Every structure is written in structure tokens, then in C-alpha cells.
Short mmCIF file of C-alpha atoms and ligand atoms in Angstrom, two decimals:
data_model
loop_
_atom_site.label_atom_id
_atom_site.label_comp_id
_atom_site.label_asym_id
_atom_site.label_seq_id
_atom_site.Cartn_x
_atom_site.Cartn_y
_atom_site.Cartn_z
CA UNK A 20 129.75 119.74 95.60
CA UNK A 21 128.43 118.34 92.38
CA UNK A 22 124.15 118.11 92.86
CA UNK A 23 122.17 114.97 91.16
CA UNK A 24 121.89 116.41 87.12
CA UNK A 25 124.89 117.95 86.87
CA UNK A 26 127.68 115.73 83.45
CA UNK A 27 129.35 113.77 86.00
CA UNK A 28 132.12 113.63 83.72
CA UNK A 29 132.83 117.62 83.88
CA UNK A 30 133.35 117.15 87.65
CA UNK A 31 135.12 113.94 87.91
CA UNK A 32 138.26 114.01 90.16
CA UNK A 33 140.11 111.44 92.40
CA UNK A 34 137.67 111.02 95.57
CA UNK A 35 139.10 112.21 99.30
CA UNK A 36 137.96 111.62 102.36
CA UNK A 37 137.33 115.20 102.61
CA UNK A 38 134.95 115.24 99.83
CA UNK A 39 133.16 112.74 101.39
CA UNK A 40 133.13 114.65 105.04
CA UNK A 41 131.16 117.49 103.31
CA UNK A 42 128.62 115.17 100.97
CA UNK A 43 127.78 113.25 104.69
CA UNK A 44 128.06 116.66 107.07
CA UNK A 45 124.54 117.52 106.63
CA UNK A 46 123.69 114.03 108.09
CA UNK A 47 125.62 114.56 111.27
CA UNK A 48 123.65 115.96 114.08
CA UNK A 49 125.33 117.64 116.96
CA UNK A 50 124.55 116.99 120.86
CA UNK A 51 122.84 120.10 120.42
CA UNK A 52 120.98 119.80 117.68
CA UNK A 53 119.15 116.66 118.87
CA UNK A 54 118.72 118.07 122.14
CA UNK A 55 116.50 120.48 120.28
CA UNK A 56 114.71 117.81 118.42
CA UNK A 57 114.08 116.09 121.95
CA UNK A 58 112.47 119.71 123.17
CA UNK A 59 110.77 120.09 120.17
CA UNK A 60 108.81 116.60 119.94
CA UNK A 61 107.87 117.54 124.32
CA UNK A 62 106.21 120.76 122.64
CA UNK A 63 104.40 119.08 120.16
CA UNK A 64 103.70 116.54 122.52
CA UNK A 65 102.09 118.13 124.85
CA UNK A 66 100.26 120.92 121.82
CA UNK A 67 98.67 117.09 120.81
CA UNK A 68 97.81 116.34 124.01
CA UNK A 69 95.87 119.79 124.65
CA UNK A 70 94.32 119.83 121.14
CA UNK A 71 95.43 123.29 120.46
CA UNK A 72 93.67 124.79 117.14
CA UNK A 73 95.59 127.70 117.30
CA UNK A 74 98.73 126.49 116.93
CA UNK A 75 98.23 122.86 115.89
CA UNK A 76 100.86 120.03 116.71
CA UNK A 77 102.25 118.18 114.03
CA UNK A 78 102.04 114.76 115.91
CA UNK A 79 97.86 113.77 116.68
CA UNK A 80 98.83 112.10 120.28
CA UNK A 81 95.42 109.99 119.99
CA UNK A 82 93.73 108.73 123.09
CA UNK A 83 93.63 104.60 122.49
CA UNK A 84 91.12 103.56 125.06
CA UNK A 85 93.64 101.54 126.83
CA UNK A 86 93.49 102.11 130.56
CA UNK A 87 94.25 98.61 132.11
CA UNK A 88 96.85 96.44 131.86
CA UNK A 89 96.76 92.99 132.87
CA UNK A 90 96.16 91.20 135.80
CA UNK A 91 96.71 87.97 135.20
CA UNK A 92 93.38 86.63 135.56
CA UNK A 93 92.46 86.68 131.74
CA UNK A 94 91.87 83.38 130.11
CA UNK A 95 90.56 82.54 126.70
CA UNK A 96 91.04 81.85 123.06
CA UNK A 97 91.26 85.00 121.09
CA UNK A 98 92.38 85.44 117.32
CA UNK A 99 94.42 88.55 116.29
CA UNK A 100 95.71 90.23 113.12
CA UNK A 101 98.35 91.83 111.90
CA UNK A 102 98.63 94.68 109.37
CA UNK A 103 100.88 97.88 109.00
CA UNK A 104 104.05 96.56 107.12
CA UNK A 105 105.14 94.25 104.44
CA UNK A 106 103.30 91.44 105.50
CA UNK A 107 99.78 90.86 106.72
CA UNK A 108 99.67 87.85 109.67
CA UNK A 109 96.93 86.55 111.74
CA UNK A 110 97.28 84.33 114.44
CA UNK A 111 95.27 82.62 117.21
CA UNK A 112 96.33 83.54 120.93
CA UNK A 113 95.69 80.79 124.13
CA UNK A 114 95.86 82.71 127.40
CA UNK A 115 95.63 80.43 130.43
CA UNK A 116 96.71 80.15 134.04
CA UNK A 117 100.77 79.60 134.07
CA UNK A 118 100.41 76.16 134.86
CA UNK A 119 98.07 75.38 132.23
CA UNK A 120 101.24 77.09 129.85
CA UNK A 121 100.54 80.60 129.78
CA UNK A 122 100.33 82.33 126.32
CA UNK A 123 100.32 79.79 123.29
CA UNK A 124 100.17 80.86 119.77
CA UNK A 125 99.94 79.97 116.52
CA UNK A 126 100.57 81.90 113.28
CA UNK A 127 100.70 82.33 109.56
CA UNK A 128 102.10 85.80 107.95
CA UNK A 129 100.33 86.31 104.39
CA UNK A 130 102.20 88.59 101.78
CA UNK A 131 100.55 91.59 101.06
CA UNK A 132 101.16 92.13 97.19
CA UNK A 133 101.32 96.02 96.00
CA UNK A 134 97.87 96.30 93.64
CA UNK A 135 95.75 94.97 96.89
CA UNK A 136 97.26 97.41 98.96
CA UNK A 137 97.35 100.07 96.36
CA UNK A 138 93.70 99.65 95.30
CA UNK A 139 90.30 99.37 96.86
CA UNK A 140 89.52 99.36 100.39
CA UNK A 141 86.97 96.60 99.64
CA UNK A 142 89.54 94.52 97.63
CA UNK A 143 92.04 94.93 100.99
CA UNK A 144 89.25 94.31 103.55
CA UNK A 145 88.30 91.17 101.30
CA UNK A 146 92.07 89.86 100.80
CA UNK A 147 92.28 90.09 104.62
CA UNK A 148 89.38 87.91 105.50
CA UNK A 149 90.24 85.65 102.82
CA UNK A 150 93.49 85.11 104.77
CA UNK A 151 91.81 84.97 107.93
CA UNK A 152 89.34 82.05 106.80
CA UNK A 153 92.21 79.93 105.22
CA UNK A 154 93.81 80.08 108.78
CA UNK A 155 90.71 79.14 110.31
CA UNK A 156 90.41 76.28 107.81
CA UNK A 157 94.18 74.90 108.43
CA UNK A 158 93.51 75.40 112.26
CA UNK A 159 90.27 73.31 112.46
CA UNK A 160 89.13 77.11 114.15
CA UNK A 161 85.69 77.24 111.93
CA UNK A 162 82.25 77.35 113.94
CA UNK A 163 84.30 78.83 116.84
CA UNK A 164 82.94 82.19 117.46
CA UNK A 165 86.12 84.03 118.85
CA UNK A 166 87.05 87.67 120.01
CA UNK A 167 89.25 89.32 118.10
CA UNK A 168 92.09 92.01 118.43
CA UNK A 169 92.79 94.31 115.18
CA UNK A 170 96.43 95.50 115.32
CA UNK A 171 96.05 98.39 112.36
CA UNK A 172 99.19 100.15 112.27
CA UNK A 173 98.05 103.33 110.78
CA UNK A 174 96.51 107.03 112.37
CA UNK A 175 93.14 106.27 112.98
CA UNK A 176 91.24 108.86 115.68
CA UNK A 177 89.18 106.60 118.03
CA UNK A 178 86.55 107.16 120.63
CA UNK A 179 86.40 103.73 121.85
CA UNK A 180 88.33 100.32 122.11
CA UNK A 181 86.73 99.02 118.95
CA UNK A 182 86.10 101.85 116.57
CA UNK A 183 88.97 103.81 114.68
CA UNK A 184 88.44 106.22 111.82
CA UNK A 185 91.31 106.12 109.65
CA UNK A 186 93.09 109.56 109.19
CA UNK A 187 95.45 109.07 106.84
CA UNK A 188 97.76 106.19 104.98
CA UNK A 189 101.11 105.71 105.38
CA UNK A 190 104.21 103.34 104.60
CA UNK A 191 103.27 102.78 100.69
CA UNK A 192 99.59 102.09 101.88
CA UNK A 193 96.97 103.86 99.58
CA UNK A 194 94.06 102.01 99.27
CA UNK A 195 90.68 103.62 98.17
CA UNK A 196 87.37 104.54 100.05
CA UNK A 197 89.27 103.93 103.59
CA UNK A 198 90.25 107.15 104.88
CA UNK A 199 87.80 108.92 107.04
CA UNK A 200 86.13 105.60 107.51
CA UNK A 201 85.39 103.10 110.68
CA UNK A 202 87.97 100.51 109.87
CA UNK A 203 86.72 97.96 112.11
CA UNK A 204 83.44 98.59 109.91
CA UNK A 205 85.43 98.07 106.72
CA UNK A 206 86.48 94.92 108.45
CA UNK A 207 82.77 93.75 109.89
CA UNK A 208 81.30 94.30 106.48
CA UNK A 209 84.09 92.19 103.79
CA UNK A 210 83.01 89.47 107.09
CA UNK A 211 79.73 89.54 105.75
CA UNK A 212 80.50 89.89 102.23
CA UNK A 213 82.96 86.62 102.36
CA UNK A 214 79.88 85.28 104.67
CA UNK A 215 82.50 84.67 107.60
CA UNK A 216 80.74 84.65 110.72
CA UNK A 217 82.82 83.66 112.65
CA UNK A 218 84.97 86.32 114.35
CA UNK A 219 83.63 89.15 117.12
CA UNK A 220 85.87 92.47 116.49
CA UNK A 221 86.52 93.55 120.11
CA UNK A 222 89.58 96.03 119.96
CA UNK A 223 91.25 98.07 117.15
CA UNK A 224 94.94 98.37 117.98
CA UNK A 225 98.11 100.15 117.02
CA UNK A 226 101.17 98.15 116.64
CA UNK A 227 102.84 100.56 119.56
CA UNK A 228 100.16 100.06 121.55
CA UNK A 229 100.58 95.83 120.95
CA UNK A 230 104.00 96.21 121.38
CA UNK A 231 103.79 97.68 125.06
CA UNK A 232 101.04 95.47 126.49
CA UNK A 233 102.55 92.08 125.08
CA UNK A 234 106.13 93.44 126.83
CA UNK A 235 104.14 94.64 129.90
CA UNK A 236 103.09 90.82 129.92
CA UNK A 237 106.46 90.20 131.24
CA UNK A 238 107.63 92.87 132.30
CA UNK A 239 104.88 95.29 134.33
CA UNK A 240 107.56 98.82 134.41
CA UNK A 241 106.60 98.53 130.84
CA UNK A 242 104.82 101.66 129.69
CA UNK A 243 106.50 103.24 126.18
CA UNK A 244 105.71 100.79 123.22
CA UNK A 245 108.20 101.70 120.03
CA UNK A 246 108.50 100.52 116.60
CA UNK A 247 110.92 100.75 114.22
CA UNK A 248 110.58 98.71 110.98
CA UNK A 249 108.80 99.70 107.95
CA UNK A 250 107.30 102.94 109.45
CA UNK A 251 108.55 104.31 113.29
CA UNK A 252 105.75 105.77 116.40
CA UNK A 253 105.72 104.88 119.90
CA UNK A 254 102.76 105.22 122.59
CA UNK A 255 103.32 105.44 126.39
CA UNK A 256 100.92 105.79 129.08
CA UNK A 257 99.54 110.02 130.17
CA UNK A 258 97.99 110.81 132.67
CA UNK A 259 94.22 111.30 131.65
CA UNK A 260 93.85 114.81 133.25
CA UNK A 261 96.37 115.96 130.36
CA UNK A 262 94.44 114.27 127.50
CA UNK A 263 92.09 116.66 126.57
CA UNK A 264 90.51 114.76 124.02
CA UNK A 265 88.69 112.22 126.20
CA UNK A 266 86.65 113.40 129.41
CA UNK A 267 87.75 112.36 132.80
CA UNK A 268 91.03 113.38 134.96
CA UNK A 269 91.13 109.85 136.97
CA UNK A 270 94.27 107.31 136.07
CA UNK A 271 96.20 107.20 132.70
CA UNK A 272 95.31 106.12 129.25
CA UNK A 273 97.78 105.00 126.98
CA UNK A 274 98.40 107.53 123.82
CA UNK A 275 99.17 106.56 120.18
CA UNK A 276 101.60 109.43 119.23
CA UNK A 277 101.51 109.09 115.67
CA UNK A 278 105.25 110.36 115.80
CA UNK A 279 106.38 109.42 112.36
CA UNK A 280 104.45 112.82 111.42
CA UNK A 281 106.63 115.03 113.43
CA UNK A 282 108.15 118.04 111.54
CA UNK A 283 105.29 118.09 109.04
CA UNK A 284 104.37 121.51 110.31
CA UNK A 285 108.01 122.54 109.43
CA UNK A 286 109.47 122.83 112.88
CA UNK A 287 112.55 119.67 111.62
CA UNK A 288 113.71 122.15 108.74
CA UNK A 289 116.88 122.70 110.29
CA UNK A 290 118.18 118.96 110.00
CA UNK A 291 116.28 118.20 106.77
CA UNK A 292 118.51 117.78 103.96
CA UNK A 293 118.29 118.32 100.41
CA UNK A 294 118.63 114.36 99.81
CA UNK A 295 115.37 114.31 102.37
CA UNK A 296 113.62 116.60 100.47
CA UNK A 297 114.05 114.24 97.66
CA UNK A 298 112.87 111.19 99.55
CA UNK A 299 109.40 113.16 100.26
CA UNK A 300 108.94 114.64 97.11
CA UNK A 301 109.17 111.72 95.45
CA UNK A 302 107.11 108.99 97.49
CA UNK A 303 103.64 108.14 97.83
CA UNK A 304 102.41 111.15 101.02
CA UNK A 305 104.63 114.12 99.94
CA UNK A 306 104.58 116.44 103.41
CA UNK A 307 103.76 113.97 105.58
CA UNK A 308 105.36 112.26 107.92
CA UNK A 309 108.74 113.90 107.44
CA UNK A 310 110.51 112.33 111.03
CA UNK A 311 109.23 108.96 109.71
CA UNK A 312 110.70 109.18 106.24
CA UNK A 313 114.96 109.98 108.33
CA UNK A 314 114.21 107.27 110.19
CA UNK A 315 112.46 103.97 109.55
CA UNK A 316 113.09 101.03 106.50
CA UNK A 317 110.91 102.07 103.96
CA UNK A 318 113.04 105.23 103.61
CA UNK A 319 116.85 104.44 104.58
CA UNK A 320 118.14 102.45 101.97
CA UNK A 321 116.59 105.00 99.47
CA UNK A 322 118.64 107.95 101.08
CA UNK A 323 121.95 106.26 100.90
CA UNK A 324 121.15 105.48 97.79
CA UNK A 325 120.71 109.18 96.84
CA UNK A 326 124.20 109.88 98.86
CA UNK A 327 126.28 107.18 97.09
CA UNK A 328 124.85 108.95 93.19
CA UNK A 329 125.99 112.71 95.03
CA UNK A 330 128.95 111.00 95.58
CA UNK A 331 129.90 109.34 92.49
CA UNK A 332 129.15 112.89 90.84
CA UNK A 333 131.78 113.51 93.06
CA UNK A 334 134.54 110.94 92.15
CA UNK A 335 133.35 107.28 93.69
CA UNK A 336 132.96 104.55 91.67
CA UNK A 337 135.23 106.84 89.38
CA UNK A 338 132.47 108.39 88.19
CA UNK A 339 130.51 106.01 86.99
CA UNK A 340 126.42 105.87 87.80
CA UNK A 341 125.18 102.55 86.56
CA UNK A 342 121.95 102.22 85.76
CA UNK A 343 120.63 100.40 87.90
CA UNK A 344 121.52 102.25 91.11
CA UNK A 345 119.49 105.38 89.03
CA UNK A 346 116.21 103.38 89.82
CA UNK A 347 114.64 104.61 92.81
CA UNK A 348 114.15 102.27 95.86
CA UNK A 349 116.75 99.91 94.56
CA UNK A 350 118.96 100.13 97.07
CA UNK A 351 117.46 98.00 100.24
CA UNK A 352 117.79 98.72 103.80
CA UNK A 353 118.49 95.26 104.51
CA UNK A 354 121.47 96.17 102.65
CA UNK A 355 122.59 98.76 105.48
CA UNK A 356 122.23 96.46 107.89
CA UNK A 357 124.50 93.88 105.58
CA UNK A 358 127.02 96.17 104.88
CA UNK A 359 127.18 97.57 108.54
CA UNK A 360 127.46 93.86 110.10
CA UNK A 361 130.99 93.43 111.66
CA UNK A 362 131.08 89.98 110.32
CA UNK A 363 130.58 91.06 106.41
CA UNK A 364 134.21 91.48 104.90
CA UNK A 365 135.45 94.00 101.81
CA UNK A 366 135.13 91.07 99.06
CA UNK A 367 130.99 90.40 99.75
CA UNK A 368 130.44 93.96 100.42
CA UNK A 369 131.91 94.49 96.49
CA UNK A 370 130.01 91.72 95.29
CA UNK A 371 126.27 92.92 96.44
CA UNK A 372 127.60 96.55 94.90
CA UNK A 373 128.14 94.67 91.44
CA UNK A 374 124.76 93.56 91.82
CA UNK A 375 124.07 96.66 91.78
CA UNK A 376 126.20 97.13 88.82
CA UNK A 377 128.55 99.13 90.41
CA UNK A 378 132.48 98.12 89.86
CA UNK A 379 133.79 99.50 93.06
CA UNK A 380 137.46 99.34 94.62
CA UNK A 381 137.84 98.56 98.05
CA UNK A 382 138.24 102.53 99.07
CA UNK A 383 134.54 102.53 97.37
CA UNK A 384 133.16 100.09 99.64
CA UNK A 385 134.55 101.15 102.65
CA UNK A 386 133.27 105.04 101.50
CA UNK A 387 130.00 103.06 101.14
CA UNK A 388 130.14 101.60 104.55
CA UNK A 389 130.60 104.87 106.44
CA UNK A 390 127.47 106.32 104.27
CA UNK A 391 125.05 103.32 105.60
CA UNK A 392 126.65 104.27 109.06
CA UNK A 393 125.85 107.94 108.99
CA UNK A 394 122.43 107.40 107.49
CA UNK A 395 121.42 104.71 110.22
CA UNK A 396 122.80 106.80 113.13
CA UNK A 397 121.05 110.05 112.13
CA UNK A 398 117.97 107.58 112.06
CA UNK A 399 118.85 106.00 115.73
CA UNK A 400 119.77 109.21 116.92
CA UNK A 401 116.52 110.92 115.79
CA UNK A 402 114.79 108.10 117.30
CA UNK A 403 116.15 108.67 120.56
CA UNK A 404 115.63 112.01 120.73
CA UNK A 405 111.79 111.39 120.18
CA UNK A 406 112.32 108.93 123.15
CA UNK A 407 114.01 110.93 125.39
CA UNK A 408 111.44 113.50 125.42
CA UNK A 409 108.96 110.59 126.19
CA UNK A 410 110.63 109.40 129.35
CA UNK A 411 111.16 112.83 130.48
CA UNK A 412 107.64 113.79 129.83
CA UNK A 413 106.67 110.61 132.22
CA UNK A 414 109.03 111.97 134.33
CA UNK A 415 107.86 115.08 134.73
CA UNK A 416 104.09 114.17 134.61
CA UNK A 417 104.91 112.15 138.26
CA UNK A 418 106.66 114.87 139.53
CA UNK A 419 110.17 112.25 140.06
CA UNK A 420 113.45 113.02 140.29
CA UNK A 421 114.73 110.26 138.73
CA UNK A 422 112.32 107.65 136.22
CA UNK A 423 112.79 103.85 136.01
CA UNK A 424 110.70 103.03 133.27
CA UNK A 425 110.60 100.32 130.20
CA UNK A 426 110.41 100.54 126.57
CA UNK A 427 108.89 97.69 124.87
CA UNK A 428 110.14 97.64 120.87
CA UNK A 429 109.79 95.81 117.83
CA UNK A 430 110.48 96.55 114.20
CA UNK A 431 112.65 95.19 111.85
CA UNK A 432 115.34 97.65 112.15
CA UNK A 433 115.84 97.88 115.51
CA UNK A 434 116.21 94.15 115.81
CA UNK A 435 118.39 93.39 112.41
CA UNK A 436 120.27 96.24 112.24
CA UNK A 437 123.79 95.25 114.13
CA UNK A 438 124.49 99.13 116.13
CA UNK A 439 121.18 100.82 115.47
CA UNK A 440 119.72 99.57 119.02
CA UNK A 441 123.32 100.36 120.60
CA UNK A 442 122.87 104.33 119.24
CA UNK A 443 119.84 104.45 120.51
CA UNK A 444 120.17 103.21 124.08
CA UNK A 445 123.97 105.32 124.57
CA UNK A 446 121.77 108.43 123.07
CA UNK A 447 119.04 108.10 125.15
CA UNK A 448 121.35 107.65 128.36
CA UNK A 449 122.86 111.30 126.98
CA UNK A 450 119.59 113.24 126.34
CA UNK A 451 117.42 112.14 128.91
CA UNK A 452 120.11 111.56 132.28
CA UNK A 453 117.79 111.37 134.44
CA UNK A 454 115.92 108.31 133.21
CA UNK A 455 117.18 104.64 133.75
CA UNK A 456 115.67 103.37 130.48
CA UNK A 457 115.90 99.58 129.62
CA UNK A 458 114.71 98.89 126.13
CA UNK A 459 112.91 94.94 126.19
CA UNK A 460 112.67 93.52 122.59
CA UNK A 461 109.16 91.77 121.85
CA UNK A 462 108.46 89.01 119.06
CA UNK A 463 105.13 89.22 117.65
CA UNK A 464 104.94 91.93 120.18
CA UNK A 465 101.76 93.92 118.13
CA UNK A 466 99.86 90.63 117.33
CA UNK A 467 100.22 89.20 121.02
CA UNK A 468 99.70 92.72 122.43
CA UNK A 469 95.96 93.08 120.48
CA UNK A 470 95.39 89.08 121.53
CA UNK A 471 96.50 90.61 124.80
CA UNK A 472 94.58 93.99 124.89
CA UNK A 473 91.02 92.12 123.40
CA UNK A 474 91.60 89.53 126.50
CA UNK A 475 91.63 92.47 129.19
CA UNK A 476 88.43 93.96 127.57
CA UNK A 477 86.73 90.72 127.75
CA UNK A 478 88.03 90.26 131.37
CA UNK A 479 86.47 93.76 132.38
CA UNK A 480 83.44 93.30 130.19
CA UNK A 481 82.66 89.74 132.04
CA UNK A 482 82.39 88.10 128.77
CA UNK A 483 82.11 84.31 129.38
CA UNK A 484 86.19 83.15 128.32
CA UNK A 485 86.02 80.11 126.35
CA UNK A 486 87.42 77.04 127.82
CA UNK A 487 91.16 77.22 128.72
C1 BGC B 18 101.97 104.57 111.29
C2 BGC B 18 101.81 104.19 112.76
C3 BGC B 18 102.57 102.91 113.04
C4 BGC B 18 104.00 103.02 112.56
C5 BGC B 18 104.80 101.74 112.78
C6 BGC B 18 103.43 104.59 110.90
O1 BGC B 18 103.58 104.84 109.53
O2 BGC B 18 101.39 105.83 111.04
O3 BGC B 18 100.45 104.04 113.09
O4 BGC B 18 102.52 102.66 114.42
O5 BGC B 18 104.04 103.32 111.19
O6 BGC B 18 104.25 100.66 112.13
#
């Protein structure tokens, strides 16, 4: 096989379907292989949970401070943010009896542009409360003094509901003077600094941990929360006699698993590729979070893209790299999920790859086709593994035979991608048999679910709910 640098034209030859079979083997994992993936993420797991210095985990498995769930009798106004992926939203959440209407919402998503999110905390922290305040404006919401639920979708180590010290960035994220800090006191202060008084942090929240509580809202065997869009992590609720970081043995507290960062320690070597290698080298947190960067958005399109340039070394596109598809990150993962629909035919799957300047036969785009399908189902597969050894950890933790449990997931991915949710559920049946495993998709899931989670603290804390 010709590697990325070699004079394409020395290697040039008519392309075959076996050429291609060796270029995409690496990206094939066996039954095998992912079952050890699925043991090794329960190792780690449970080295995270028991805070082993020795031999230290490669996924954090942080302790949340969520023990309740709901019970129904939470009422209120509450306003909630957003922010962990492309977009920053905030919205205001109305829980009230079911008569009254149950949950009613309104929203705004703000666009995050690259130099705020790329430069100082204080210019992030100020960008979000000016956001906040314009949606307090257009909402007549000013002068109401409301609790509010932080979804932050990054590692932060916590030691109670509403304080999180921020470990590390991830997902393109890289702003300054943040890590190893209180973000919920980077927040409080750019309040006082854009003199907005109006808003009373209660809860920091991950996304995951959104995600399960706004699906447990309908569903109550809902205790795995999983996203996979920009970045990928799921939480579920342990037992607290096995989390070793918080004292206490009575009940369960839900952990953050921080699972994108799985195989940093070296243990996914095995199934990395050369093309992954690449991918990690070359972005913003080289080493870290290596299961992350096979499986979620930010990374996809950017390995197929390296695939499709091995392969025209190889003979597609005759040969010919434009220029364009040399530019890193040019090749979207929306554009998997295009060219994997069952609806998209030969003739608009040729026209996006001229967009790309590429002038591709039909052969090409069906060779391109089965690329975006090996690349997303290494990524669902991987994904299941990771929640396979979830359920069976549950499992095991209650001493069952057999676990009925849900999974409550968002992410762009799983929902836009046309057969990444179907690879996921089939692999899941395979890996973890037996689990009965239903997989509930949320909508706003991480902004309800901090809405949702800031509710239940005011509920136990007796605060006074506003009017509703
Ligand atoms: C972050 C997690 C988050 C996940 C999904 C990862 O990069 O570290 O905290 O839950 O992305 O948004």
C-alpha cells in the first residue's frame, strides 16, 4: 500500500476492490476484538471508580452529586444553558403539575465563533452571559431572580452539585485561564462583571448526566445517559459503596465517565490505526481522548478523509488528489451521514465529491460510500462496546441474571446518521446478551436534564418554587 507522501503518480494503477479491502481492513473490528474493548473499558471502569494510583485508569469516572431522580412533585421556573458543542443555547424551563402542562420551554441556540472559544476564559464566560441577558431581554425574564442549571460538557472533578473544577478541554475547546478552575465561579464572576444579577447557579451539569434525567422524566428504567455528537461519554447510575471518591456506601450516585478518554493510557493500541494516529497528532489535545477521536463528529469525516487520499495514492479518483481534499477537516461528517443515506443516489453523491474537487466515476463514489460505512461502523461499534460493558457492570453490581435497563441518548450522530443507531443497538444485543437494552432518543435532552436536575435540588433544598 502506497502511505500519504509517497509521487502518487509512481504508484498509480487501475483500483480493485481488493486494494480497497486492505486500505479499509485495519478499520474492521472482529467479534473478538470488541469483546476485548468491552472488557477493557469494565477494567478501567471500575480502576476509576476505586481511584487506583498505582495503576491509574484512563477514564476519571467522576462522582456528579446526582443521587435523586424525580418525583414529580417539582414545580418552578428555572433557566438552563447549554455548552459543549458547536453551539452555545440557553433556555428557560416551566415545570408544573401535568395538568397545568408539564414541562414548557423556550429556547435560543447562540453560535459559538472559534476566537471566543479559542481565547480567554473571561472573553467565553463574558460571551455567554451576554447571550444569556439578550434572552432574558427577548423573554421579558429581567428582574426575575431564577435558579439555574449549567450543562458544561467537559471533565470537570466536582465535590458538590454546584462546583466543578475543570480538568481538561476537549472538542476544539481551548480557552485560557479555565482549566483547574471553579467553572461555576468563572460563570458567577463575568455575572458580575456584565452586572447581571439576575440568575442563582444551582447545579453544574454534564450533558450525559442531562441527557439521562430529562429521559428518566419519561421514562423512570432510565439510568445510562449517552452522547454522541461533537464529542462521545455516557454516565449511568453506581452504587455509592463502589465510588471511592465520595464518602458514604448508602444508594447510588450517578457517575460522569469521561469515556471519550479511554485508551489514552495505551491499552486501545491494538485497533488504533495509522490514519488515527494522524487524527491525534494533528488536532488540538494530542494523547488525549483517543476512543473519542474513532468515534464522535468532530473526528469522522476527517478520517475518511485521510482513507479516500491513501486510496487515491492507490488508484481512485485515478490518481488524482485535488487540492482541496489535502486541507485538513474539509471533509464533513455530515457528509457521511449524506453519502450513507439510502435515499441519496450515485449522481448527488458525485456532485458533493466535485465540490470537493474531485472528478470521480461512479466505481469512485460507490468506493467512497463503503469508506464512510466502515468508518461510521468502527465508530458505532466502538460505541457499543463501551456500552455493553456499562449495562453489564449494572448488571453485575445488582447481582441479576438478566438487566432491563434504559439508555437515554442524544448527539448529533446518533440521531442524523441513517444506520449508526441500528449498529449500535444489533452490537450491543451481541456483546452484552444478557441485557434487554432499549435506547430512548431525547431532544434538548442536556438542557432539559440541568432545568431538570436544578429543579430536584431545589425540591430537596425546600427552596420556595416560583409560581407555576
Ligand atoms: C467531554 C464530555 C462530554 C462529551 C459529549 C467530551 O469531549 O469530555 O464531558 O460529555 O464530550 O459532549
Amino acid at each position: 500500500m502506497a502511505s500519504p507522501g509517497e509521487d502518487p503518480s509512481a504508484t498509480v494503477q487501475p483500483f480493485t476492490d481488493d486494494r480497497l479491502g486492505r486500505c479499509l481492513q485495519p478499520f474492521m473490528l472482529s467479534q473478538a476484538q470488541l469483546e476485548t474493548v468491552r472488557d477493557l473499558m469494565l477494567d478501567n471502569m471500575e480502576r476509576g471508580l476505586r481511584n487506583d494510583y498505582q495503576n491509574p485508569s484512563s477514564i476519571k469516572m467522576l462522582p456528579t452529586f446526582v443521587r435523586s431522580t424525580l418525583n414529580g412533585k417539582e414545580r418552578g421556573e428555572f433557566i438552563a444553558l447549554d455548552l459543549g458543542g458547536t453551539n452555545f443555547r440557553v433556555l428557560y424551563v416551566r415545570v408544573s403539575s401535568t395538568e397545568k402542562g408539564g414541562l414548557e420551554k423556550k429556547s435560543k441556540t447562540f453560535t459559538l465563533p472559534q476566537n471566543v472559544i479559542q481565547g480567554t476564559g473571561e472573553e467565553l464566560f463574558d460571551h455567554i452571559v451576554d447571550c444569556i441577558s439578550d434572552f432574558q431581554i427577548a423573554n421579558s425574564l429581567q428582574g426575575k431572580k431564577l435558579p439555574l442549571g449549567f450543562t458544561f460538557s467537559f471533565p470537570c472533578s466536582q465535590t458538590s452539585l454546584d462546583q466543578g473544577t475543570l480538568i481538561t478541554w476537549t472538542k476544539g475547546f481551548s480557552a485560557s485561564g479555565c482549566v483547574g478552575e471553579d467553572v461555576v465561579r468563572l460563570l458567577r464572576e463575568a455575572t458580575i462583571r456584565k452586572g447581571n444579577s439576575d440568575l442563582l447557579v444551582i447545579a453544574l451539569v454534564n450533558d450525559t448526566v442531562g441527557t439521562m434525567m430529562s429521559c428518566g422524566y419519561d421514562d423512570p428504567a432510565c439510568e445510562i445517559g449517552l452522547i454522541v455528537g461533537t464529542g462521545t461519554n455516557a454516565c449511568y447510575m453506581e452504587e455509592m459503596r463502589n465510588v471511592e471518591q465520595v464518602d458514604g456506601d448508602e444508594g447510588r450516585m450517578c457517575v460522569n465517565m469521561e469515556w471519550g478518554a479511554f485508551g489514552d493510557c495505551g491499552c486501545l493500541e491494538e485497533i488504533i490505526t495509522f490514519i488515527d494516529q494522524d487524527v491525534d497528532e494533528f488536532s488540538v489535545n494530542p494523547g488525549r481522548q483517543r476512543y473519542e477521536k474513532m468515534i464522535s463528529g468532530m473526528y469522522l469525516g476527517e478520517i475518511v478523509r485521510q482513507i479516500l487520499i491513501d486510496l487515491t495514492y492507490n488508484g481512485l479518483f485515478g490518481g488524482n488528489i485535488s487540492q482541496r481534499l489535502q486541507t485538513r477537516d474539509i471533509f464533513l461528517t455530515e457528509y457521511l451521514s449524506l453519502f450513507e443515506s439510502d435515499t441519496l443516489d450515485q449522481v448527488q453523491v458525485r456532485s458533493i465529491l466535485t465540490e470537493l474537487g474531485l472528478r470521480s466515476t461512479c466505481e469512485d463514489a460507490v468506493l467512497v460510500k463503503e469508506v464512510c460505512r466502515t468508518v461510521s461502523q468502527r465508530a458505532a461499534q466502538l460505541c457499543a462496546a463501551g456500552i455493553a460493558a456499562v449495562v453489564e457492570k449494572i448488571r453485575e453490581n445488582r447481582g441479576l441474571d438478566h438487566l432491563k435497563v434504559t439508555v437515554g441518548v442524544d448527539g448529533t450522530l446518533y440521531k442524523l446518521h441513517p444506520h449508526f443507531a441500528g449498529v449500535v443497538h444489533r452490537t450491543v444485543r451481541m456483546l452484552a446478551p444478557l441485557c434487554d437494552v432499549t435506547f430512548r432518543r431525547t431532544d434538548d435532552g442536556s438542557g432539559m436534564g440541568a432545568a431538570l436536575i436544578t429543579a430536584v435540588a431545589c425540591r430537596i433544598a425546600g427552596a420556595e418554587p416560583q409560581a407555576a
